[in-house]
Coordinates of C-alpha atoms and ligand atoms in Angstrom, one line a residue:
M230 CA 64.1 91.3 -45.5
I231 CA 61.7 91.1 -42.8
Q232 CA 60.7 87.5 -43.6
M233 CA 64.1 86.5 -43.5
L234 CA 64.6 88.3 -40.2
S235 CA 61.6 86.6 -38.9
V236 CA 62.7 83.2 -40.0
A237 CA 66.2 83.7 -38.2
F238 CA 64.2 85.0 -35.3
V239 CA 62.3 81.9 -35.1
A240 CA 65.1 79.8 -35.9
G241 CA 67.1 81.2 -32.9
L242 CA 64.3 80.5 -30.5
F243 CA 63.9 76.9 -31.7
F244 CA 67.7 76.5 -31.4
E245 CA 67.7 78.1 -27.7
S246 CA 65.0 75.6 -26.8
S247 CA 66.9 72.7 -28.2
Q248 CA 69.7 73.4 -26.0
P249 CA 68.4 72.7 -22.4
E250 CA 69.4 69.8 -20.2
C251 CA 67.5 67.4 -22.5
L252 CA 66.8 66.9 -26.1
T253 CA 63.2 66.2 -26.3
Q254 CA 61.6 68.6 -28.9
F255 CA 58.1 70.2 -27.6
P256 CA 56.0 72.5 -29.1
L257 CA 56.8 76.2 -27.6
S258 CA 53.2 77.1 -27.5
K259 CA 52.4 74.7 -25.3
P260 CA 54.8 74.3 -22.5
E261 CA 53.5 71.8 -19.7
C262 CA 56.1 71.6 -17.5
W263 CA 55.7 74.2 -14.6
T264 CA 58.0 74.7 -11.5
D265 CA 56.3 75.6 -8.2
W266 CA 55.5 78.9 -7.4
F267 CA 58.2 81.1 -6.0
D268 CA 57.8 84.1 -3.9
R269 CA 61.3 85.2 -2.3
D270 CA 61.3 88.8 -1.8
D271 CA 58.8 91.5 -0.8
P272 CA 58.7 94.9 -2.2
S273 CA 59.5 96.7 0.9
G274 CA 63.1 97.5 0.0
T275 CA 63.7 98.8 -3.6
G276 CA 61.1 96.3 -5.3
D277 CA 60.1 92.9 -5.5
W278 CA 63.2 90.9 -6.9
E279 CA 62.4 87.5 -8.0
T280 CA 65.4 87.1 -10.3
L281 CA 66.5 83.6 -11.4
S282 CA 69.7 83.9 -9.9
D283 CA 68.4 84.7 -6.6
L284 CA 65.6 81.9 -6.8
R285 CA 68.2 79.2 -7.9
K286 CA 70.3 80.0 -4.8
E287 CA 67.3 79.8 -2.7
Y288 CA 65.5 76.7 -4.2
P289 CA 68.6 74.8 -5.8
G290 CA 67.4 72.2 -8.3
K291 CA 63.9 73.4 -8.7
I292 CA 64.2 75.4 -11.7
C293 CA 65.5 74.2 -15.0
S294 CA 68.7 75.7 -16.4
K295 CA 67.0 77.1 -19.4
P296 CA 63.3 77.9 -18.7
V297 CA 61.0 78.5 -21.5
G298 CA 58.4 80.8 -20.1
V299 CA 57.8 82.6 -17.1
E300 CA 54.5 83.5 -15.3
T301 CA 53.9 86.1 -12.8
R302 CA 50.9 86.8 -10.5
T303 CA 50.3 89.1 -7.2
L304 CA 50.3 87.2 -4.1
S305 CA 46.4 87.7 -4.3
G306 CA 46.3 86.4 -7.9
L307 CA 46.3 89.2 -9.9
T308 CA 48.3 89.5 -13.4
V309 CA 50.6 92.2 -14.0
A310 CA 48.3 93.9 -16.3
A311 CA 45.3 93.9 -13.9
A312 CA 47.9 94.9 -10.9
G313 CA 48.7 97.9 -13.1
D314 CA 52.5 97.7 -12.0
V315 CA 55.5 99.0 -14.4
I316 CA 57.6 95.9 -14.6
Y317 CA 61.2 96.2 -15.0
V318 CA 61.9 93.0 -16.3
S319 CA 60.0 89.7 -16.8
D320 CA 61.7 86.9 -19.1
T321 CA 63.3 83.6 -18.9
T322 CA 66.9 85.1 -18.5
T323 CA 66.7 87.3 -15.8
G324 CA 63.4 86.2 -14.3
F325 CA 61.1 88.9 -12.4
V326 CA 61.8 92.6 -11.3
C327 CA 59.4 95.1 -10.2
R328 CA 61.3 98.2 -9.1
N329 CA 59.5 100.9 -6.6
Q330 CA 61.2 103.6 -8.3
D331 CA 59.6 102.9 -11.7
Q332 CA 56.0 103.1 -10.3
P333 CA 54.2 106.5 -10.6
R334 CA 53.1 108.7 -7.6
N335 CA 55.3 107.0 -5.3
K336 CA 53.3 103.8 -5.2
M337 CA 54.9 100.4 -4.3
C338 CA 54.9 97.3 -6.5
N339 CA 52.7 94.8 -5.6
D340 CA 54.1 91.5 -4.1
Y341 CA 54.6 89.0 -6.8
R342 CA 55.1 85.4 -7.0
V343 CA 56.7 83.8 -10.3
R344 CA 56.9 80.3 -11.8
F345 CA 58.8 79.1 -14.8
S346 CA 58.0 76.7 -17.4
C347 CA 60.5 74.1 -18.7
P348 CA 61.1 71.4 -21.0
P349 CA 58.9 68.5 -20.2
C350 CA 61.8 65.9 -19.5
F351 CA 62.6 68.3 -16.5
C352 CA 59.2 67.6 -14.8
K353 CA 59.4 64.0 -15.6
V354 CA 60.3 61.5 -12.7
C355 CA 62.9 58.9 -13.1
W356 CA 63.4 56.5 -10.3
T357 CA 66.5 55.1 -8.8
K358 CA 67.1 51.6 -7.9
W359 CA 65.6 50.4 -4.5
Y360 CA 67.7 50.6 -1.6
N361 CA 67.5 48.6 1.5
R362 CA 70.7 49.4 3.7
D363 CA 69.4 48.7 7.0
A364 CA 67.2 46.4 9.2
P365 CA 65.3 47.4 12.0
S366 CA 67.2 45.3 14.6
G367 CA 69.2 48.3 16.1
T368 CA 67.5 51.4 16.9
G369 CA 65.1 51.4 14.0
D370 CA 65.4 51.2 10.0
W371 CA 67.7 54.0 8.7
E372 CA 66.9 54.4 5.1
N373 CA 68.4 58.0 5.3
L374 CA 69.6 59.8 2.3
I375 CA 72.9 60.8 3.9
N376 CA 74.0 57.3 4.3
L377 CA 72.7 56.0 1.2
R378 CA 74.9 58.6 -0.7
T379 CA 77.8 57.8 1.1
E380 CA 77.4 54.2 0.5
N381 CA 76.2 54.4 -3.1
P382 CA 78.3 57.4 -4.4
G383 CA 77.1 58.7 -7.7
Q384 CA 73.8 57.0 -7.7
I385 CA 71.0 59.4 -6.1
C386 CA 70.5 62.7 -8.0
D387 CA 71.5 65.9 -6.0
H388 CA 67.9 67.0 -5.5
P389 CA 65.5 64.2 -5.5
L390 CA 61.9 65.2 -6.3
S391 CA 60.1 62.5 -4.6
I392 CA 60.8 59.3 -2.5
E393 CA 58.9 56.1 -2.1
A394 CA 59.0 53.7 0.9
V395 CA 57.6 50.2 1.2
T396 CA 58.0 47.3 3.4
T397 CA 60.5 44.8 2.1
D398 CA 58.4 41.7 2.9
T399 CA 54.8 42.6 1.6
L400 CA 55.7 45.7 -0.3
T401 CA 53.4 47.8 1.5
P402 CA 53.8 51.7 1.2
A403 CA 55.0 53.0 4.3
I404 CA 52.0 55.1 4.7
S405 CA 49.5 52.1 4.7
T406 CA 51.6 50.5 7.8
G407 CA 50.2 52.6 10.6
Q408 CA 53.8 52.9 11.6
T409 CA 55.3 56.3 12.7
F410 CA 58.5 57.4 10.4
I411 CA 60.0 60.2 8.5
S412 CA 60.1 60.5 4.8
N413 CA 60.9 63.0 2.6
P414 CA 63.1 63.4 -0.6
T415 CA 65.7 65.5 1.6
D416 CA 66.2 63.5 4.4
G417 CA 65.2 60.1 3.0
F418 CA 63.4 57.5 5.3
V419 CA 64.0 57.0 8.9
C420 CA 61.9 54.7 11.2
R421 CA 62.6 54.6 15.1
N422 CA 61.7 51.4 17.2
T423 CA 60.9 53.8 19.9
D424 CA 58.2 55.6 18.0
Q425 CA 56.2 52.3 17.4
K426 CA 53.3 51.1 19.6
S427 CA 54.8 47.6 18.9
G428 CA 58.4 48.8 19.9
A429 CA 59.8 47.4 16.5
C430 CA 59.7 49.0 12.8
R431 CA 59.1 46.8 9.8
D432 CA 61.9 46.5 7.2
Y433 CA 61.5 49.0 4.7
K434 CA 63.1 49.9 1.4
V435 CA 63.2 53.0 -0.5
R436 CA 63.9 54.6 -4.1
F437 CA 64.0 58.4 -5.1
G438 CA 62.4 60.3 -8.1
C439 CA 64.8 62.4 -9.9
P440 CA 64.7 64.6 -12.7
C441 CA 65.2 62.7 -15.9
N442 CA 67.8 65.1 -17.5
Ligands
CA6 CA1 57.4 88.5 -4.0
CA7 CA1 65.7 48.7 5.5

């Protein structure tokens, strides 16, 4: 009976793990795809609340829909065991909560950061096609995300992880041109002629790295 229960338990785990946003199978014991570390709360109120629902609101798109692991450290790098706090919850469904009321002798919780491991496909980057919507003949080369989204509806993921910008003629990475520009996965790419010593931007094209799921 015990054996049957444990088989059912393992099967349940496996079923859970095969449901996330991709169908890639992977060894549960070796999750390799970790999110950033998050620290949205501190324990000065009722405790340190690093719940998944709050973290998802604060960091949209940064955490997969079904994490397979959670890791917690104090801001100074201690494990929960080393810090000695009583933890209310720490799992892949709720996230992490340390309540001050659970600590002995009116002690406050330490301040924790958390990160989650996700199915590998969540961390894999899939590139969009290259976009070149503008030329620098006006005020500059505006390959900004808001315009690219409007002109190419449904093509670029909601939360790109990265951006690549190169010149259209020599495919030189923007970073190597010596020009001044803004380039990030949230805003896209903008090079303004007025910011250049030469008075003119080169023409760039961009593409975005998205989660593959
Ligand atoms: Ca915290
Ligand atoms: Ca361009």
